[in-house]
Short mmCIF file of C-alpha atoms in Angstrom, two decimals:
data_model
loop_
_atom_site.label_atom_id
_atom_site.label_comp_id
_atom_site.label_asym_id
_atom_site.label_seq_id
_atom_site.Cartn_x
_atom_site.Cartn_y
_atom_site.Cartn_z
CA MET A 1 189.04 107.16 142.62
CA ASP A 2 185.68 107.12 140.90
CA GLN A 3 183.81 103.70 141.50
CA TRP A 4 182.55 104.09 137.95
CA THR A 5 184.37 103.90 134.64
CA ARG A 6 183.12 104.31 131.12
CA VAL A 7 184.45 101.25 129.30
CA ARG A 8 185.24 102.04 125.68
CA ARG A 9 185.40 99.37 122.86
CA THR A 10 189.37 99.88 122.57
CA VAL A 11 190.16 100.16 126.20
CA PRO A 12 189.97 96.97 128.38
CA VAL A 13 188.59 97.35 131.94
CA VAL A 14 191.59 97.73 134.22
CA ALA A 15 192.44 95.24 136.67
CA THR A 16 191.93 97.52 139.72
CA LEU A 17 188.05 97.52 138.88
CA LEU A 18 187.96 94.02 140.20
CA ALA A 19 188.45 95.17 143.70
CA LEU A 20 185.73 97.74 143.76
CA THR A 21 182.36 97.30 145.59
CA SER A 22 178.92 97.96 143.85
CA CYS A 23 177.85 101.52 144.04
CA THR A 24 174.76 102.29 145.99
CA SER A 25 174.18 106.03 145.44
CA PHE A 26 174.19 107.23 141.85
CA GLY A 27 173.28 110.91 142.36
CA GLY A 28 174.97 113.56 140.37
CA VAL A 29 175.69 111.55 137.02
CA GLY A 30 173.13 111.48 134.30
CA GLY A 31 170.23 112.36 136.75
CA VAL A 32 168.76 108.96 136.97
CA GLN A 33 165.90 108.27 139.26
CA GLY A 34 165.76 104.55 139.54
CA THR A 35 167.38 102.28 142.04
CA PRO A 36 169.85 99.57 141.47
CA GLY A 37 168.88 96.07 140.95
CA ALA A 38 169.76 93.53 143.66
CA SER A 39 173.10 91.64 143.30
CA GLY A 40 171.47 88.40 144.09
CA VAL A 41 168.10 86.63 144.39
CA ARG A 42 168.76 85.18 147.88
CA ASP A 43 168.77 81.72 146.92
CA PRO A 44 169.19 79.53 150.06
CA TYR A 45 172.34 78.04 149.06
CA PHE A 46 173.69 80.58 146.73
CA PRO A 47 172.55 84.05 147.89
CA ARG A 48 174.57 86.18 145.35
CA LEU A 49 173.68 84.09 142.43
CA GLY A 50 171.46 85.77 140.05
CA ASN A 51 170.37 89.22 139.94
CA GLY A 52 167.24 91.40 140.60
CA GLY A 53 165.43 94.13 138.80
CA TYR A 54 165.03 92.50 135.36
CA ASP A 55 164.02 89.41 133.41
CA VAL A 56 166.07 88.05 130.50
CA GLN A 57 164.20 87.20 127.40
CA HIS A 58 167.03 86.23 125.11
CA TYR A 59 170.89 85.73 125.00
CA SER A 60 172.61 85.96 121.70
CA LEU A 61 176.31 84.76 122.26
CA THR A 62 178.93 85.04 119.75
CA LEU A 63 182.12 83.15 120.78
CA ASP A 64 185.43 82.34 119.33
CA TYR A 65 187.50 79.64 120.97
CA THR A 66 191.19 78.77 120.26
CA PRO A 67 192.40 75.74 122.25
CA ARG A 68 195.74 75.92 123.66
CA ALA A 69 198.31 74.06 121.55
CA GLY A 70 199.86 70.79 122.93
CA GLY A 71 196.63 69.25 124.21
CA GLU A 72 197.76 65.66 124.26
CA ASP A 73 196.17 63.19 126.47
CA HIS A 74 197.97 62.52 129.83
CA THR A 75 196.94 59.64 132.03
CA GLY A 76 194.76 60.91 134.81
CA SER A 77 194.70 64.67 133.39
CA THR A 78 191.44 66.45 134.07
CA ALA A 79 190.10 70.01 133.40
CA ARG A 80 192.04 71.35 136.55
CA THR A 81 195.36 70.29 135.02
CA ARG A 82 194.76 71.02 131.37
CA PRO A 83 195.41 74.65 130.38
CA ALA A 84 192.48 76.33 128.61
CA GLY A 85 192.80 78.29 125.45
CA ARG A 86 191.40 81.90 124.65
CA LEU A 87 187.88 82.71 124.55
CA THR A 88 186.56 85.97 122.91
CA GLY A 89 182.86 86.73 123.33
CA THR A 90 179.98 89.08 122.51
CA ALA A 91 176.77 88.76 124.62
CA GLU A 92 173.92 90.50 123.37
CA ILE A 93 171.09 90.15 126.33
CA THR A 94 167.58 91.35 125.71
CA ALA A 95 165.88 91.94 128.95
CA ARG A 96 162.66 93.38 130.58
CA ALA A 97 163.27 95.70 133.42
CA THR A 98 160.92 94.54 136.47
CA GLN A 99 161.34 97.98 138.51
CA ASP A 100 162.84 101.43 137.59
CA LEU A 101 166.45 100.73 137.35
CA SER A 102 169.42 103.04 137.79
CA ALA A 103 172.00 100.13 137.60
CA PHE A 104 171.98 96.34 137.25
CA ASN A 105 174.13 93.36 137.69
CA LEU A 106 175.33 90.46 135.50
CA ASP A 107 177.17 87.26 136.92
CA LEU A 108 180.66 86.93 135.31
CA HIS A 109 183.68 85.05 136.54
CA GLY A 110 187.20 86.10 135.62
CA LEU A 111 187.07 87.31 131.91
CA GLU A 112 187.97 90.89 131.02
CA VAL A 113 185.24 93.16 129.82
CA SER A 114 186.27 95.67 127.02
CA SER A 115 182.97 97.36 126.43
CA ALA A 116 179.28 97.44 127.47
CA THR A 117 176.33 99.29 126.29
CA VAL A 118 172.91 99.49 127.29
CA GLY A 119 170.35 100.45 124.55
CA GLY A 120 173.11 101.23 122.23
CA ALA A 121 174.62 103.83 124.57
CA GLU A 122 177.86 103.29 126.32
CA ALA A 123 177.39 101.98 130.08
CA ALA A 124 179.54 102.54 133.16
CA VAL A 125 181.09 99.35 134.54
CA SER A 126 182.01 98.32 137.86
CA ARG A 127 183.55 94.71 138.93
CA ALA A 128 183.39 93.26 142.35
CA GLY A 129 184.25 89.48 142.32
CA ASN A 130 181.67 87.75 140.22
CA GLU A 131 179.41 90.82 140.00
CA LEU A 132 179.48 93.09 136.79
CA THR A 133 177.60 95.99 137.57
CA LEU A 134 176.29 98.21 134.68
CA ARG A 135 174.86 101.70 134.96
CA PRO A 136 172.97 102.86 131.80
CA GLU A 137 173.45 106.35 130.51
CA THR A 138 169.71 106.85 131.38
CA ASP A 139 167.53 105.10 133.74
CA LEU A 140 165.44 102.19 132.71
CA THR A 141 161.61 102.31 133.42
CA ASP A 142 159.73 99.35 134.90
CA GLY A 143 158.49 97.10 132.11
CA GLU A 144 160.77 98.57 129.55
CA THR A 145 162.54 96.13 127.24
CA PHE A 146 166.23 96.77 126.79
CA THR A 147 169.12 95.42 125.04
CA THR A 148 172.77 95.12 126.62
CA VAL A 149 175.85 94.17 124.63
CA VAL A 150 179.03 93.12 126.56
CA ARG A 151 182.29 92.30 124.79
CA TYR A 152 184.71 90.22 126.64
CA SER A 153 187.66 87.85 126.43
CA GLY A 154 190.33 85.94 128.34
CA THR A 155 191.05 82.29 129.59
CA PRO A 156 187.83 80.83 130.83
CA ALA A 157 188.05 79.26 134.18
CA THR A 158 187.27 75.78 135.72
CA LEU A 159 185.38 76.46 138.96
CA ILE A 160 185.44 74.18 142.00
CA ASP A 161 182.08 73.64 143.75
CA ALA A 162 181.37 73.27 147.34
CA ASP A 163 181.42 69.58 146.98
CA ASP A 164 184.87 69.75 145.22
CA SER A 165 183.47 68.92 141.72
CA GLU A 166 184.25 70.74 138.65
CA GLU A 167 182.09 73.14 136.50
CA GLY A 168 182.37 76.00 134.28
CA TRP A 169 184.79 75.83 131.42
CA LEU A 170 186.27 72.30 131.41
CA THR A 171 189.37 71.76 129.06
CA THR A 172 189.37 68.36 127.11
CA VAL A 173 192.07 66.86 125.12
CA ASP A 174 190.91 68.37 121.96
CA GLY A 175 188.82 71.22 122.93
CA ALA A 176 186.53 72.08 126.01
CA VAL A 177 182.99 71.58 127.35
CA ALA A 178 181.07 73.97 129.42
CA LEU A 179 179.02 72.58 132.41
CA GLY A 180 177.12 75.04 134.43
CA GLN A 181 175.41 73.39 137.55
CA PRO A 182 174.80 75.27 139.58
CA SER A 183 176.90 78.54 138.73
CA GLY A 184 179.50 77.45 136.19
CA SER A 185 177.80 79.41 133.09
CA MET A 186 179.35 82.58 134.44
CA ALA A 187 182.73 81.43 133.54
CA TRP A 188 181.99 81.88 129.77
CA PHE A 189 179.26 84.46 129.48
CA PRO A 190 177.77 87.27 131.56
CA GLY A 191 174.10 86.78 132.50
CA ASN A 192 171.47 86.37 135.28
CA HIS A 193 172.65 82.99 136.35
CA HIS A 194 170.03 81.64 138.58
CA PRO A 195 167.52 78.91 137.42
CA SER A 196 164.55 81.14 137.99
CA ASP A 197 165.40 83.42 135.15
CA LYS A 198 165.05 81.38 131.94
CA ALA A 199 165.61 82.68 128.37
CA SER A 200 165.96 81.62 124.69
CA TYR A 201 169.33 81.42 123.30
CA ASP A 202 171.27 81.98 119.97
CA ILE A 203 174.83 80.61 120.42
CA THR A 204 177.28 80.89 117.70
CA VAL A 205 180.85 79.41 118.04
CA THR A 206 183.83 79.88 115.82
CA VAL A 207 186.67 77.21 116.17
CA PRO A 208 189.63 76.13 114.26
CA ARG A 209 189.27 74.00 111.19
CA GLY A 210 188.94 70.21 112.05
CA LEU A 211 187.02 70.81 115.31
CA LYS A 212 183.19 70.98 115.79
CA ALA A 213 181.10 73.16 118.24
CA VAL A 214 177.97 71.64 119.58
CA SER A 215 175.41 73.55 121.63
CA ASN A 216 171.60 73.39 122.73
CA GLY A 217 168.96 73.22 120.27
CA GLU A 218 169.26 73.04 116.51
CA LEU A 219 172.08 73.55 114.29
CA LYS A 220 171.00 76.38 111.99
CA SER A 221 174.34 76.92 109.96
CA GLU A 222 177.87 75.66 109.70
CA ARG A 223 180.07 77.98 107.53
CA ARG A 224 183.72 78.64 106.93
CA THR A 225 185.08 81.92 108.03
CA PRO A 226 188.51 83.76 107.28
CA GLY A 227 191.61 82.23 108.50
CA GLY A 228 190.36 78.71 107.94
CA ARG A 229 188.18 78.55 110.82
CA THR A 230 184.52 77.26 111.14
CA ALA A 231 181.39 79.03 112.70
CA PHE A 232 178.53 76.84 114.13
CA ALA A 233 175.21 78.69 114.78
CA TRP A 234 172.90 77.00 117.23
CA HIS A 235 169.24 77.99 118.28
CA SER A 236 167.28 77.17 121.27
CA GLY A 237 163.86 78.66 121.17
CA GLU A 238 162.37 77.26 124.22
CA PRO A 239 163.24 78.88 127.66
CA MET A 240 166.45 77.43 129.31
CA ALA A 241 168.03 78.16 132.52
CA SER A 242 171.57 79.40 132.07
CA TYR A 243 172.98 76.25 134.11
CA LEU A 244 171.57 74.07 131.22
CA ALA A 245 173.43 75.89 128.48
CA THR A 246 176.38 74.16 127.07
CA VAL A 247 179.16 74.61 124.38
CA ALA A 248 181.33 71.48 123.59
CA ILE A 249 184.24 71.68 121.26
CA GLY A 250 186.13 68.80 119.79
CA ALA A 251 186.74 66.44 116.90
CA TYR A 252 183.34 64.74 117.33
CA GLU A 253 181.65 62.23 115.43
CA THR A 254 178.20 63.43 114.79
CA LYS A 255 175.09 61.69 113.70
CA THR A 256 171.48 62.80 112.94
CA SER A 257 168.29 60.82 112.92
CA ARG A 258 164.79 61.23 114.26
CA THR A 259 162.40 59.57 116.78
CA PRO A 260 159.49 57.68 115.52
CA SER A 261 157.37 60.87 116.24
CA GLY A 262 159.71 63.03 114.01
CA VAL A 263 161.86 64.90 116.82
CA PRO A 264 165.18 65.53 115.37
CA VAL A 265 168.17 63.53 117.22
CA TYR A 266 171.74 64.95 117.12
CA THR A 267 174.59 63.22 118.77
CA ALA A 268 178.23 64.23 119.10
CA VAL A 269 180.67 61.58 120.37
CA ASP A 270 184.43 61.86 121.04
CA PRO A 271 186.09 59.38 118.73
CA ALA A 272 187.72 57.48 121.41
CA VAL A 273 184.49 56.20 122.85
CA ALA A 274 182.36 56.22 119.64
CA THR A 275 182.30 52.29 119.45
CA SER A 276 181.53 51.98 122.97
CA SER A 277 178.70 54.46 122.82
CA ALA A 278 177.07 53.26 119.72
CA LYS A 279 174.62 50.73 121.25
CA VAL A 280 173.18 52.85 124.14
CA LEU A 281 172.86 55.97 121.74
CA ALA A 282 170.82 54.01 119.29
CA THR A 283 168.15 53.72 122.08
CA VAL A 284 167.68 57.59 122.23
CA PRO A 285 164.67 57.52 120.06
CA GLN A 286 163.11 54.63 122.01
CA VAL A 287 163.84 56.39 125.43
CA MET A 288 162.10 59.52 124.11
CA GLU A 289 158.97 57.89 122.91
CA TRP A 290 158.89 55.96 126.13
CA GLY A 291 159.22 59.15 128.08
CA VAL A 292 156.26 60.76 126.07
CA ARG A 293 154.10 57.92 127.19
CA LYS A 294 155.11 58.30 130.96
CA PHE A 295 155.69 62.00 131.23
CA GLY A 296 153.63 63.67 128.50
CA PRO A 297 154.57 65.48 125.42
CA TYR A 298 158.25 66.08 124.90
CA PRO A 299 158.81 69.96 125.76
CA PHE A 300 161.60 70.72 123.25
CA SER A 301 161.94 70.71 119.42
CA SER A 302 164.99 68.41 119.31
CA THR A 303 166.90 65.96 121.27
CA GLY A 304 170.40 64.11 121.56
CA ALA A 305 173.59 63.66 123.46
CA ILE A 306 177.20 64.75 123.73
CA VAL A 307 179.70 62.03 124.84
CA GLU A 308 183.08 63.18 126.03
CA ARG A 309 186.06 60.87 127.22
CA GLY A 310 185.67 59.45 130.61
CA ASN A 311 188.10 62.10 132.29
CA ASP A 312 186.87 64.99 130.52
CA SER A 313 184.25 65.62 133.32
CA GLU A 314 183.48 64.09 136.58
CA TYR A 315 179.71 63.71 135.90
CA ALA A 316 176.92 63.74 133.46
CA LEU A 317 174.65 66.80 133.19
CA GLU A 318 171.18 67.18 131.68
CA THR A 319 172.36 70.15 129.27
CA GLN A 320 169.15 71.13 127.57
CA THR A 321 168.45 68.73 124.62
CA LYS A 322 171.70 67.36 124.60
CA PRO A 323 172.92 65.89 127.92
CA VAL A 324 176.63 65.62 128.34
CA PHE A 325 178.22 62.22 129.36
CA PRO A 326 181.66 61.56 130.61
CA GLY A 327 182.51 58.43 128.43
CA ALA A 328 179.77 55.91 127.12
CA PRO A 329 176.66 55.96 129.41
CA ASP A 330 174.93 52.86 130.61
CA GLN A 331 171.19 52.60 129.75
CA GLY A 332 170.12 53.85 133.35
CA LEU A 333 172.35 56.99 133.08
CA LEU A 334 171.10 57.61 129.56
CA VAL A 335 167.26 57.27 130.88
CA HIS A 336 167.93 59.48 133.85
CA GLU A 337 169.55 62.46 131.92
CA LEU A 338 166.83 62.31 129.15
CA ALA A 339 164.03 62.15 131.80
CA HIS A 340 165.51 65.46 133.08
CA GLN A 341 164.32 67.27 129.81
CA TRP A 342 160.92 67.06 131.53
CA PHE A 343 161.96 67.32 135.05
CA GLY A 344 164.70 70.07 135.58
CA ASP A 345 164.91 71.50 131.98
CA SER A 346 161.33 72.21 131.12
CA VAL A 347 159.99 72.23 134.72
CA THR A 348 162.88 73.96 136.43
CA PRO A 349 163.40 74.30 139.99
CA GLU A 350 162.58 77.95 141.71
CA SER A 351 165.56 77.69 143.75
CA TRP A 352 168.32 75.22 144.45
CA ARG A 353 166.41 73.71 147.40
CA ASP A 354 163.93 72.35 144.94
CA MET A 355 166.86 70.31 143.23
CA TRP A 356 165.31 66.98 144.48
CA LEU A 357 162.22 67.56 142.11
CA ASN A 358 164.88 67.23 139.28
CA GLU A 359 166.78 64.18 140.60
CA GLY A 360 163.80 62.46 142.43
CA PHE A 361 161.91 62.30 139.19
CA ALA A 362 164.91 61.40 137.05
CA THR A 363 166.09 58.60 139.36
CA TYR A 364 162.44 57.26 139.54
CA ALA A 365 162.39 57.24 135.75
CA GLU A 366 165.40 54.82 135.95
CA TRP A 367 163.17 52.70 138.14
CA LEU A 368 160.29 52.81 135.67
CA TRP A 369 162.57 51.94 132.89
CA ALA A 370 163.86 48.85 134.83
CA GLU A 371 160.08 48.01 135.58
CA ASP A 372 159.16 48.09 132.02
CA PHE A 373 162.25 46.72 130.24
CA ASP A 374 164.19 44.78 132.82
CA HIS A 375 161.42 43.15 134.87
CA ILE A 376 162.46 44.70 138.06
CA PRO A 377 159.51 46.09 139.82
CA ALA A 378 159.69 49.54 141.18
CA ASP A 379 158.86 48.16 144.64
CA THR A 380 162.49 46.26 144.34
CA SER A 381 164.28 49.58 143.27
CA PHE A 382 162.54 51.14 146.26
CA ALA A 383 163.62 48.56 148.66
CA ARG A 384 167.34 48.89 147.48
CA ALA A 385 167.32 52.60 148.06
CA PHE A 386 165.46 52.33 151.38
CA SER A 387 168.22 50.03 152.64
CA GLU A 388 171.15 52.41 151.60
CA GLN A 389 172.05 54.23 154.68
CA ALA A 390 173.57 57.25 152.74
CA ASN A 391 170.15 58.02 151.43
CA TRP A 392 169.09 59.00 155.02
CA ALA A 393 171.68 61.55 155.60
CA PHE A 394 169.20 64.49 155.49
CA PRO A 395 165.74 65.13 154.10
CA PRO A 396 165.71 65.44 150.30
CA ALA A 397 163.90 68.88 150.37
CA ASP A 398 166.15 70.20 152.82
CA PRO A 399 169.93 69.85 152.11
CA PRO A 400 172.10 71.07 155.05
CA THR A 401 174.56 73.15 152.70
CA ALA A 402 175.32 73.96 149.21
CA ALA A 403 177.78 71.23 149.15
CA ASP A 404 175.09 68.64 149.77
CA ILE A 405 172.48 69.66 146.98
CA SER A 406 173.81 66.93 144.67
CA ASP A 407 174.23 64.21 147.37
CA LYS A 408 172.46 60.81 147.71
CA PRO A 409 169.35 61.79 149.53
CA VAL A 410 168.34 64.29 146.75
CA TYR A 411 168.37 61.32 144.44
CA GLY A 412 167.39 58.04 146.18
CA ARG A 413 165.26 59.39 148.73
CA GLY A 414 163.85 61.96 146.24
CA ALA A 415 162.79 58.90 144.17
CA MET A 416 161.30 57.19 147.30
CA VAL A 417 159.10 60.30 147.76
CA ILE A 418 157.90 59.93 144.11
CA HIS A 419 157.26 56.10 144.63
CA LYS A 420 155.19 56.70 147.95
CA ILE A 421 153.07 59.08 145.96
CA ARG A 422 152.40 56.37 143.50
CA GLU A 423 151.58 54.06 146.28
CA ALA A 424 149.16 56.53 147.86
CA VAL A 425 147.13 57.29 144.72
CA GLY A 426 147.28 54.47 142.53
CA ASP A 427 148.90 54.01 139.04
CA ASP A 428 146.28 55.73 137.09
CA ALA A 429 146.03 58.76 139.34
CA PHE A 430 149.74 58.85 139.60
CA TYR A 431 150.53 59.06 135.83
CA ASP A 432 147.54 61.73 135.61
CA ILE A 433 149.46 63.61 138.14
CA VAL A 434 152.85 63.36 136.45
CA ARG A 435 151.59 64.31 133.10
CA GLY A 436 149.52 67.06 134.41
CA TRP A 437 152.68 68.52 136.39
CA THR A 438 154.82 68.61 133.38
CA ALA A 439 152.03 70.27 131.37
CA ALA A 440 151.13 72.85 134.13
CA HIS A 441 154.61 74.14 134.38
CA ARG A 442 155.97 73.46 131.00
CA HIS A 443 159.02 75.93 130.42
CA GLY A 444 158.57 77.38 133.85
CA ASN A 445 159.81 77.13 137.40
CA ALA A 446 158.27 75.17 140.40
CA SER A 447 158.91 74.88 143.98
CA THR A 448 158.36 72.03 146.29
CA ASP A 449 155.31 73.71 147.79
CA ASP A 450 154.01 74.07 144.28
CA PHE A 451 154.38 70.26 143.68
CA THR A 452 153.14 69.03 147.10
CA ALA A 453 149.92 71.32 146.73
CA TYR A 454 149.62 70.08 143.18
CA VAL A 455 149.51 66.53 144.23
CA GLU A 456 147.17 66.92 146.88
CA GLN A 457 144.76 69.00 144.73
CA LYS A 458 144.77 66.38 141.86
CA SER A 459 144.64 63.35 143.93
CA GLY A 460 142.17 64.74 146.61
CA LYS A 461 144.16 63.36 149.31
CA ASP A 462 145.73 64.92 152.45
CA LEU A 463 149.33 63.53 152.15
CA THR A 464 150.70 65.54 155.13
CA ASN A 465 152.27 62.49 156.70
CA LEU A 466 153.74 61.33 153.57
CA TRP A 467 155.45 64.69 153.09
CA ASN A 468 156.53 64.63 156.97
CA THR A 469 157.85 61.23 156.81
CA TRP A 470 159.67 60.87 153.36
CA LEU A 471 160.35 64.50 152.17
CA TYR A 472 160.90 66.47 155.27
CA GLY A 473 161.46 63.68 158.00
CA GLU A 474 164.95 63.59 159.82
CA ASN A 475 164.73 60.06 160.66
CA LYS A 476 164.46 56.66 158.76
CA PRO A 477 161.11 54.92 159.20
CA ARG A 478 161.19 51.63 160.91
CA THR A 479 159.86 49.88 157.72
CA ALA A 480 159.70 50.77 154.10
CA ALA A 481 156.02 50.49 154.10
CA ALA A 482 155.47 53.27 156.85
CA ALA A 483 153.82 56.40 155.60
CA HIS A 484 150.09 56.79 155.06
CA GLN A 485 148.66 57.50 158.46
CA PRO A 486 145.67 59.77 158.75
CA ALA A 487 146.71 63.54 158.57
CA ASP A 488 146.00 63.97 162.22
CA ALA A 489 148.18 61.14 163.36
CA ALA A 490 151.62 61.68 165.01
CA GLY A 491 154.42 62.83 162.78
CA PRO A 492 157.08 60.79 161.33
CA GLN A 493 158.03 57.42 163.05
CA PRO A 494 161.45 57.55 164.79
#
């Protein structure tokens, strides 16, 4: 059987295609001269995630979702036990080829593809696990901008991560919420699902009357459609990693306001937790203005929050412009997720090994808030983190496995690294470094090596021993004060 099948608009991809492996030789059909793009970017923890050979510029996603009937609440029920409804989608992906391409891959989990075109011409399609491989009718040349349209449908899946947490498409009592860290976005749209490839987004979601669909960025329109449904169109003009994209569907209570400097605020809250969420959500404008003073100009054109019921997800996530919370957040969690808009969302990790840059800074933002508003010095927060043995399981910049990238050292010890930088350079230089870092890599990607080099360049200090002790050291220092030996001193203390 030929490994390639032309997928026509009226004929779905047959199930047997799921078992096929990607083709590595394309001679004899269409005379293409390019080579296939890589089926992964060799991330140290997720080597098959993402794809090579192209850079996405924009996603335009048109989705229609109908929750399954009978979504009544059951005590203890989660996305794993609630049945999902049906999703129908069209993904229009604008990208630039970074090599001569005979074929390229998109990451997509489970959903059935009914048609695919590249540059308006029908494309050949192969499926192998989460790899959707498209072969255009003619090859793409290096530097060429092209548009791919994929039509798909099915029941989107809840994925289980290496650490046993849920991501992907999470079914809620009255709808669904999509959470994508690290790879769950492929459960609801095809794309280049690695944080190193960021793009702008337009996401339009049609849902039954009575429900609302909330996504990243700004709401551009809300309109009735035939059949008594409602379409919500959202636009994110600033670049976004796919793991930060979200769609939340439910009977939300929504509110709009502005920060003192004029940034629009949009909150969507499940009615069951609206009262318990009201007080903390009212501080969003204050937190944003405080963040500007600490971290530099806010990098996006809007902000807000989405608050689900407590058992709708297992964790909060910094989805861009609208973090998702499982139940009413406390003040520290709100500060943490909003700080991520600078650290993780605007300055996005180059690979998942660099996740401590996200979580260390966001955790340190909690310490700074406590210092400014709760009269708890950052030194005290540092001492508490230092005393927690779980923070010393591994170095924050080198988690042992994919299951560890969201573990305690990435957060607590990551924040300790930031505090040690502050101690080493002094407050004035520290805040100059932080604000300079968010400006230098605004809307881009950065690695741990980029960060350590930047700090040393801006401070004029050799911080080798700080990195060796707090960022990469295997062992806990004898005392919390240890770290600033001269660069030629012995390595980290045992």
